């Protein structure tokens, strides 16, 4: 994909309320944010879990967004989830559209929205799908690219949690990094508000995103967060956004200082060596696993024994704790190692 760059600075900042609630609310929010944001956002059609929640003001909010642009000079953005939304937004000359997480999950919806955009080169931001499936995210971006959208950006807003978590949506940072490897020149934005779910976490997540070299931030702001009709817990005041932006430590991914380059190289050399050892250990482990496969086969034992798996998890967790390593991290690694062991044993049986 050849992306047309449309971000005017880094970090590019998009902010505004989760939902447009009234003309005066969005105008006041936009005025307060005006001097430090690049684009004003407000949702008009809100995808809510329950039909009795506030589902947005709909079409009448388009006029309010036009007024925001007229009065503040800010570009305006909103979420579209159907071809009808697209049609209304294009008619109202909305500057930027975004696709929500619940829409990205469905290729049929995405295709219909993309087709409604044929022939119009408006910037489109595609939020990650609810579940961590990078293929769906890339697929959605491709659907827009194929109808001629060249100003594309991906928004990392976190993923549904399977386990209890401090976040509303877990930030799986490895996914946007993978996306960056696949679509090199596409700007990627982080949406700390939907990752956080609570206002107190927004600053930290924003800094992490900047450390990860994200190109922009989409942060929800409200003039009276506790009275917000949607996502009340995660919205912050425009003044808090200002302070977060002021406090951000911007880092460079380019290496300039020679002393720093040398120091970093020393550490990286150590890591390279350790990784080499780890891989050699995996090779030794694999050989033993193959011997186990032969032994189990001779004794007519199935490849997988659940008790052994539980024992592995328990003991590895204990070793990790003794060495002050997080057991969740070790658990995940052993999940992969064990999966691979089963695979090695299955292959060994097939080949022998
Ligand atoms: C939003 O931006 O307000 C929104 C609903 O986002 P998401 O699709 O990430 O839940
Ligand atoms: Mn929201």
Short mmCIF file of C-alpha atoms and ligand atoms in Angstrom, two decimals:
data_model
loop_
_atom_site.label_atom_id
_atom_site.label_comp_id
_atom_site.label_asym_id
_atom_site.label_seq_id
_atom_site.Cartn_x
_atom_site.Cartn_y
_atom_site.Cartn_z
CA UNK A 1 0.00 0.00 0.00
CA UNK A 2 1.25 3.45 -0.87
CA UNK A 3 -0.12 5.80 1.77
CA UNK A 4 -0.49 9.58 1.28
CA UNK A 5 0.74 11.25 4.43
CA UNK A 6 -1.88 13.55 5.91
CA UNK A 7 -0.62 14.00 9.47
CA UNK A 8 0.67 17.52 9.83
CA UNK A 9 2.82 16.90 12.89
CA UNK A 10 4.01 14.23 15.31
CA UNK A 11 2.32 13.41 17.59
CA UNK A 12 -0.79 14.22 15.63
CA UNK A 13 -3.54 14.82 18.19
CA UNK A 14 -7.22 14.05 17.73
CA UNK A 15 -9.50 14.87 20.61
CA UNK A 16 -13.06 15.59 21.58
CA UNK A 17 -15.86 13.85 23.42
CA UNK A 18 -16.81 10.22 23.04
CA UNK A 19 -20.24 11.46 21.90
CA UNK A 20 -21.61 14.75 20.68
CA UNK A 21 -24.36 15.49 23.20
CA UNK A 22 -25.36 19.04 22.34
CA UNK A 23 -24.15 21.88 20.17
CA UNK A 24 -22.96 23.89 23.15
CA UNK A 25 -21.09 20.89 24.63
CA UNK A 26 -19.05 20.20 21.51
CA UNK A 27 -18.40 23.87 20.81
CA UNK A 28 -17.14 24.42 24.34
CA UNK A 29 -14.95 21.29 24.17
CA UNK A 30 -13.53 22.34 20.82
CA UNK A 31 -12.78 25.89 22.01
CA UNK A 32 -10.97 24.59 25.07
CA UNK A 33 -8.91 22.08 23.04
CA UNK A 34 -8.37 24.29 20.01
CA UNK A 35 -4.80 25.45 20.55
CA UNK A 36 -3.20 22.05 21.05
CA UNK A 37 -5.13 19.56 18.93
CA UNK A 38 -5.08 18.89 15.18
CA UNK A 39 -8.50 17.32 14.68
CA UNK A 40 -11.71 17.47 16.69
CA UNK A 41 -13.59 14.20 17.20
CA UNK A 42 -17.13 13.46 18.36
CA UNK A 43 -19.21 10.32 17.83
CA UNK A 44 -22.68 10.87 16.38
CA UNK A 45 -23.76 7.26 15.98
CA UNK A 46 -22.62 5.26 18.99
CA UNK A 47 -22.31 1.48 18.84
CA UNK A 48 -23.49 0.60 22.35
CA UNK A 49 -23.73 -2.82 23.94
CA UNK A 50 -27.22 -2.18 25.30
CA UNK A 51 -30.01 -0.55 23.24
CA UNK A 52 -31.09 1.37 26.32
CA UNK A 53 -27.75 3.23 26.45
CA UNK A 54 -27.33 6.61 24.75
CA UNK A 55 -26.90 5.78 21.07
CA UNK A 56 -25.81 9.19 19.84
CA UNK A 57 -27.60 12.23 18.45
CA UNK A 58 -27.25 11.01 14.85
CA UNK A 59 -27.64 13.20 11.83
CA UNK A 60 -28.45 16.45 13.64
CA UNK A 61 -24.93 16.48 15.09
CA UNK A 62 -23.44 16.98 11.61
CA UNK A 63 -24.45 20.66 11.71
CA UNK A 64 -22.79 21.02 15.11
CA UNK A 65 -19.55 19.57 13.74
CA UNK A 66 -19.71 22.01 10.82
CA UNK A 67 -20.09 24.80 13.33
CA UNK A 68 -17.06 23.57 15.27
CA UNK A 69 -15.00 23.72 12.09
CA UNK A 70 -16.35 27.14 11.16
CA UNK A 71 -15.71 28.64 14.61
CA UNK A 72 -12.40 26.99 15.50
CA UNK A 73 -10.81 26.14 12.16
CA UNK A 74 -10.25 22.60 13.40
CA UNK A 75 -10.82 19.67 11.08
CA UNK A 76 -13.63 17.43 12.31
CA UNK A 77 -13.96 13.64 12.50
CA UNK A 78 -16.69 11.17 13.36
CA UNK A 79 -17.35 7.43 13.29
CA UNK A 80 -19.24 5.81 10.42
CA UNK A 81 -20.69 2.32 10.62
CA UNK A 82 -23.06 2.13 7.64
CA UNK A 83 -23.12 3.39 4.02
CA UNK A 84 -25.91 5.79 5.09
CA UNK A 85 -23.61 7.35 7.71
CA UNK A 86 -20.96 7.78 5.01
CA UNK A 87 -23.43 9.44 2.66
CA UNK A 88 -24.54 11.91 5.35
CA UNK A 89 -20.95 12.72 6.36
CA UNK A 90 -19.84 13.30 2.78
CA UNK A 91 -22.81 15.57 2.19
CA UNK A 92 -21.89 17.52 5.33
CA UNK A 93 -18.22 17.68 4.25
CA UNK A 94 -16.86 16.02 7.39
CA UNK A 95 -13.05 16.01 7.06
CA UNK A 96 -12.05 12.63 8.48
CA UNK A 97 -13.99 9.43 9.20
CA UNK A 98 -13.14 6.57 11.48
CA UNK A 99 -14.26 2.96 11.54
CA UNK A 100 -15.01 1.62 15.01
CA UNK A 101 -13.68 -1.60 16.50
CA UNK A 102 -17.08 -3.27 16.29
CA UNK A 103 -17.25 -2.53 12.57
CA UNK A 104 -13.70 -3.60 11.68
CA UNK A 105 -14.60 -7.11 12.87
CA UNK A 106 -17.03 -7.58 10.00
CA UNK A 107 -15.68 -7.66 6.43
CA UNK A 108 -19.21 -7.28 5.02
CA UNK A 109 -19.78 -3.99 6.84
CA UNK A 110 -16.31 -2.75 5.95
CA UNK A 111 -16.83 -3.60 2.28
CA UNK A 112 -20.17 -1.78 2.16
CA UNK A 113 -18.68 1.29 3.82
CA UNK A 114 -15.69 1.20 1.48
CA UNK A 115 -17.96 1.02 -1.55
CA UNK A 116 -19.90 4.04 -0.33
CA UNK A 117 -16.57 5.90 -0.37
CA UNK A 118 -15.63 5.03 -3.96
CA UNK A 119 -14.29 8.06 -5.79
CA UNK A 120 -13.81 10.18 -2.65
CA UNK A 121 -10.33 10.48 -1.17
CA UNK A 122 -11.16 11.38 2.41
CA UNK A 123 -8.81 10.29 5.26
CA UNK A 124 -10.02 7.11 6.95
CA UNK A 125 -8.87 5.87 10.35
CA UNK A 126 -9.42 2.19 11.00
CA UNK A 127 -9.60 1.08 14.61
CA UNK A 128 -8.35 -2.40 15.44
CA UNK A 129 -11.00 -5.14 15.60
CA UNK A 130 -12.34 -6.02 19.06
CA UNK A 131 -10.34 -9.27 19.16
CA UNK A 132 -6.60 -9.48 18.46
CA UNK A 133 -6.80 -10.62 14.86
CA UNK A 134 -4.34 -8.64 12.80
CA UNK A 135 -5.64 -10.13 9.53
CA UNK A 136 -9.03 -8.44 10.01
CA UNK A 137 -7.34 -5.12 10.72
CA UNK A 138 -5.14 -5.31 7.61
CA UNK A 139 -8.05 -6.66 5.57
CA UNK A 140 -10.19 -3.65 6.48
CA UNK A 141 -7.38 -1.24 5.57
CA UNK A 142 -6.97 -3.03 2.24
CA UNK A 143 -10.68 -2.78 1.48
CA UNK A 144 -10.44 1.02 1.76
CA UNK A 145 -7.21 1.16 -0.19
CA UNK A 146 -8.79 -0.86 -3.00
CA UNK A 147 -11.61 1.64 -3.50
CA UNK A 148 -9.07 4.46 -3.82
CA UNK A 149 -8.59 5.75 -0.27
CA UNK A 150 -4.93 6.72 0.01
CA UNK A 151 -4.96 8.64 3.29
CA UNK A 152 -5.21 5.77 5.71
CA UNK A 153 -4.26 5.38 9.33
CA UNK A 154 -4.70 2.59 11.87
CA UNK A 155 -5.88 3.23 15.41
CA UNK A 156 -4.78 0.98 18.24
CA UNK A 157 -7.60 1.06 20.83
CA UNK A 158 -6.78 -2.17 22.64
CA UNK A 159 -8.40 -5.60 22.57
CA UNK A 160 -11.15 -7.34 24.49
CA UNK A 161 -9.81 -8.88 27.70
CA UNK A 162 -10.28 -12.56 28.30
CA UNK A 163 -8.83 -12.28 31.77
CA UNK A 164 -9.32 -9.69 34.49
CA UNK A 165 -7.22 -6.66 33.64
CA UNK A 166 -6.59 -3.12 34.79
CA UNK A 167 -7.40 -2.00 31.28
CA UNK A 168 -10.79 -1.80 29.64
CA UNK A 169 -9.17 -3.17 26.47
CA UNK A 170 -5.75 -4.77 26.73
CA UNK A 171 -3.05 -3.01 24.76
CA UNK A 172 -1.32 -5.74 22.84
CA UNK A 173 1.52 -3.58 21.61
CA UNK A 174 2.97 -6.34 19.48
CA UNK A 175 0.02 -6.09 17.08
CA UNK A 176 0.45 -2.47 15.96
CA UNK A 177 4.18 -3.20 15.69
CA UNK A 178 3.41 -6.11 13.37
CA UNK A 179 1.09 -3.86 11.42
CA UNK A 180 3.88 -1.30 11.04
CA UNK A 181 6.15 -4.00 9.61
CA UNK A 182 3.49 -4.91 7.05
CA UNK A 183 2.39 -1.39 6.02
CA UNK A 184 5.55 0.59 6.55
CA UNK A 185 4.55 4.12 5.69
CA UNK A 186 1.10 4.14 7.31
CA UNK A 187 0.74 6.44 10.31
CA UNK A 188 -0.47 4.65 13.42
CA UNK A 189 -2.43 6.33 16.18
CA UNK A 190 -3.00 5.14 19.72
CA UNK A 191 -6.36 5.65 21.45
CA UNK A 192 -5.35 5.53 25.14
CA UNK A 193 -8.91 6.37 26.26
CA UNK A 194 -10.48 3.12 25.06
CA UNK A 195 -7.48 1.08 26.19
CA UNK A 196 -7.64 2.68 29.65
CA UNK A 197 -11.34 2.77 30.41
CA UNK A 198 -10.44 5.13 33.24
CA UNK A 199 -9.11 8.65 33.15
CA UNK A 200 -6.16 7.98 35.52
CA UNK A 201 -4.50 5.58 33.08
CA UNK A 202 -4.66 7.79 30.00
CA UNK A 203 -1.39 9.63 30.62
CA UNK A 204 0.71 6.52 31.11
CA UNK A 205 -0.65 4.79 28.03
CA UNK A 206 -0.08 7.95 25.97
CA UNK A 207 3.57 8.01 27.02
CA UNK A 208 3.98 4.31 26.20
CA UNK A 209 2.52 4.95 22.75
CA UNK A 210 5.00 7.76 22.18
CA UNK A 211 7.84 5.52 23.39
CA UNK A 212 6.66 2.95 20.84
CA UNK A 213 6.97 5.57 18.11
CA UNK A 214 3.26 5.97 17.38
CA UNK A 215 2.48 8.88 15.09
CA UNK A 216 -0.53 10.24 16.91
CA UNK A 217 -3.00 10.05 19.78
CA UNK A 218 -6.78 10.00 19.87
CA UNK A 219 -7.91 11.00 23.34
CA UNK A 220 -11.47 11.55 24.56
CA UNK A 221 -12.12 14.90 26.27
CA UNK A 222 -15.32 16.23 27.83
CA UNK A 223 -16.13 19.52 29.52
CA UNK A 224 -17.77 17.62 32.38
CA UNK A 225 -16.55 14.02 32.25
CA UNK A 226 -18.62 12.65 35.12
CA UNK A 227 -21.81 13.82 33.36
CA UNK A 228 -20.85 12.34 29.95
CA UNK A 229 -23.58 10.27 28.30
CA UNK A 230 -21.07 7.62 27.17
CA UNK A 231 -17.64 6.49 28.41
CA UNK A 232 -17.82 8.81 31.43
CA UNK A 233 -15.02 7.05 33.35
CA UNK A 234 -12.36 7.46 30.69
CA UNK A 235 -12.93 11.02 29.47
CA UNK A 236 -10.67 13.80 30.69
CA UNK A 237 -10.97 17.58 30.79
CA UNK A 238 -9.37 19.54 27.92
CA UNK A 239 -7.03 21.09 30.52
CA UNK A 240 -5.90 17.58 31.55
CA UNK A 241 -5.23 16.75 27.91
CA UNK A 242 -3.12 19.86 27.67
CA UNK A 243 -1.08 18.83 30.67
CA UNK A 244 -0.61 15.28 29.32
CA UNK A 245 0.63 16.69 26.02
CA UNK A 246 2.96 19.10 27.79
CA UNK A 247 4.42 16.33 29.93
CA UNK A 248 4.98 13.84 27.11
CA UNK A 249 8.62 12.95 26.75
CA UNK A 250 9.25 12.77 23.05
CA UNK A 251 11.94 10.32 22.12
CA UNK A 252 13.73 9.81 18.90
CA UNK A 253 13.98 6.46 17.19
CA UNK A 254 17.08 7.76 15.40
CA UNK A 255 20.46 7.23 16.98
CA UNK A 256 22.61 10.32 17.16
CA UNK A 257 24.85 10.40 20.20
CA UNK A 258 27.95 8.17 19.67
CA UNK A 259 28.43 7.32 23.37
CA UNK A 260 24.81 6.26 23.59
CA UNK A 261 25.15 4.21 20.38
CA UNK A 262 28.15 2.34 21.83
CA UNK A 263 26.45 1.68 25.14
CA UNK A 264 23.34 0.43 23.40
CA UNK A 265 25.44 -1.81 21.17
CA UNK A 266 27.13 -3.38 24.18
CA UNK A 267 23.77 -4.27 25.68
CA UNK A 268 22.48 -5.53 22.37
CA UNK A 269 25.54 -7.75 21.93
CA UNK A 270 24.84 -9.28 25.34
CA UNK A 271 21.23 -9.88 24.38
CA UNK A 272 22.30 -11.45 21.08
CA UNK A 273 24.55 -13.86 22.93
CA UNK A 274 21.88 -14.77 25.47
CA UNK A 275 19.37 -15.38 22.71
CA UNK A 276 21.87 -17.66 20.98
CA UNK A 277 22.18 -19.67 24.21
CA UNK A 278 18.42 -19.79 24.61
CA UNK A 279 18.04 -21.15 21.08
CA UNK A 280 20.75 -23.78 21.70
CA UNK A 281 18.85 -24.83 24.82
CA UNK A 282 15.69 -25.16 22.74
CA UNK A 283 17.60 -27.48 20.42
CA UNK A 284 18.66 -29.65 23.38
CA UNK A 285 15.10 -29.66 24.66
CA UNK A 286 13.82 -30.70 21.25
CA UNK A 287 16.18 -33.72 21.16
CA UNK A 288 14.90 -34.91 24.52
CA UNK A 289 11.30 -34.36 23.46
CA UNK A 290 11.95 -36.60 20.45
CA UNK A 291 13.33 -39.32 22.69
CA UNK A 292 10.24 -39.00 24.87
CA UNK A 293 8.09 -39.40 21.76
CA UNK A 294 9.81 -42.71 20.92
CA UNK A 295 9.44 -43.94 24.49
CA UNK A 296 5.75 -43.01 24.73
CA UNK A 297 5.09 -44.68 21.39
CA UNK A 298 6.77 -47.92 22.45
CA UNK A 299 4.70 -47.95 25.63
CA UNK A 300 1.48 -47.01 23.85
CA UNK A 301 1.04 -43.77 25.75
CA UNK A 302 -0.78 -40.80 24.22
CA UNK A 303 1.33 -37.76 23.38
CA UNK A 304 -0.48 -35.33 25.67
CA UNK A 305 -0.91 -35.86 29.42
CA UNK A 306 -2.85 -33.15 31.15
CA UNK A 307 -1.34 -33.86 34.61
CA UNK A 308 2.15 -33.36 33.19
CA UNK A 309 1.08 -30.07 31.64
CA UNK A 310 -0.31 -28.82 34.96
CA UNK A 311 2.88 -29.87 36.68
CA UNK A 312 4.97 -27.97 34.11
CA UNK A 313 2.89 -24.84 34.60
CA UNK A 314 3.06 -25.07 38.38
CA UNK A 315 6.77 -25.69 38.67
CA UNK A 316 7.80 -23.18 36.01
CA UNK A 317 5.69 -20.57 37.74
CA UNK A 318 7.47 -21.35 40.99
CA UNK A 319 10.92 -21.13 39.38
CA UNK A 320 9.88 -17.80 37.86
CA UNK A 321 8.67 -16.44 41.18
CA UNK A 322 11.90 -17.49 42.87
CA UNK A 323 13.84 -15.50 40.28
CA UNK A 324 11.55 -12.49 40.50
CA UNK A 325 10.12 -12.98 37.02
CA UNK A 326 6.45 -12.39 36.30
CA UNK A 327 4.74 -15.76 36.18
CA UNK A 328 2.28 -14.63 33.53
CA UNK A 329 5.17 -13.97 31.17
CA UNK A 330 6.71 -17.37 31.90
CA UNK A 331 3.29 -19.02 31.50
CA UNK A 332 2.89 -17.59 28.03
CA UNK A 333 6.36 -18.71 26.99
CA UNK A 334 5.75 -22.23 28.26
CA UNK A 335 2.42 -22.32 26.52
CA UNK A 336 4.29 -21.95 23.23
CA UNK A 337 7.11 -24.32 24.26
CA UNK A 338 4.63 -26.99 25.24
CA UNK A 339 2.58 -26.53 22.08
CA UNK A 340 5.79 -27.00 20.13
CA UNK A 341 6.70 -30.12 22.14
CA UNK A 342 3.40 -31.72 21.22
CA UNK A 343 4.00 -30.81 17.59
CA UNK A 344 7.52 -32.30 17.66
CA UNK A 345 6.17 -35.53 19.14
CA UNK A 346 3.38 -35.75 16.58
CA UNK A 347 5.84 -35.20 13.73
CA UNK A 348 8.26 -37.75 15.16
CA UNK A 349 5.46 -40.37 15.28
CA UNK A 350 4.40 -39.64 11.72
CA UNK A 351 7.97 -39.89 10.43
CA UNK A 352 8.99 -43.05 12.30
C1 LIG B 1 -15.18 5.73 20.16
O1 LIG B 1 -14.15 6.14 19.62
O2 LIG B 1 -15.90 6.43 20.87
C2 LIG B 1 -15.51 4.30 20.02
C3 LIG B 1 -16.73 3.82 20.18
O3 LIG B 1 -14.44 3.58 19.77
P1 LIG B 1 -14.18 1.99 19.64
O4 LIG B 1 -14.69 1.60 18.30
O5 LIG B 1 -12.70 1.94 19.76
O6 LIG B 1 -14.87 1.31 20.79
MN1 LIG B 2 -15.85 6.30 23.50
#
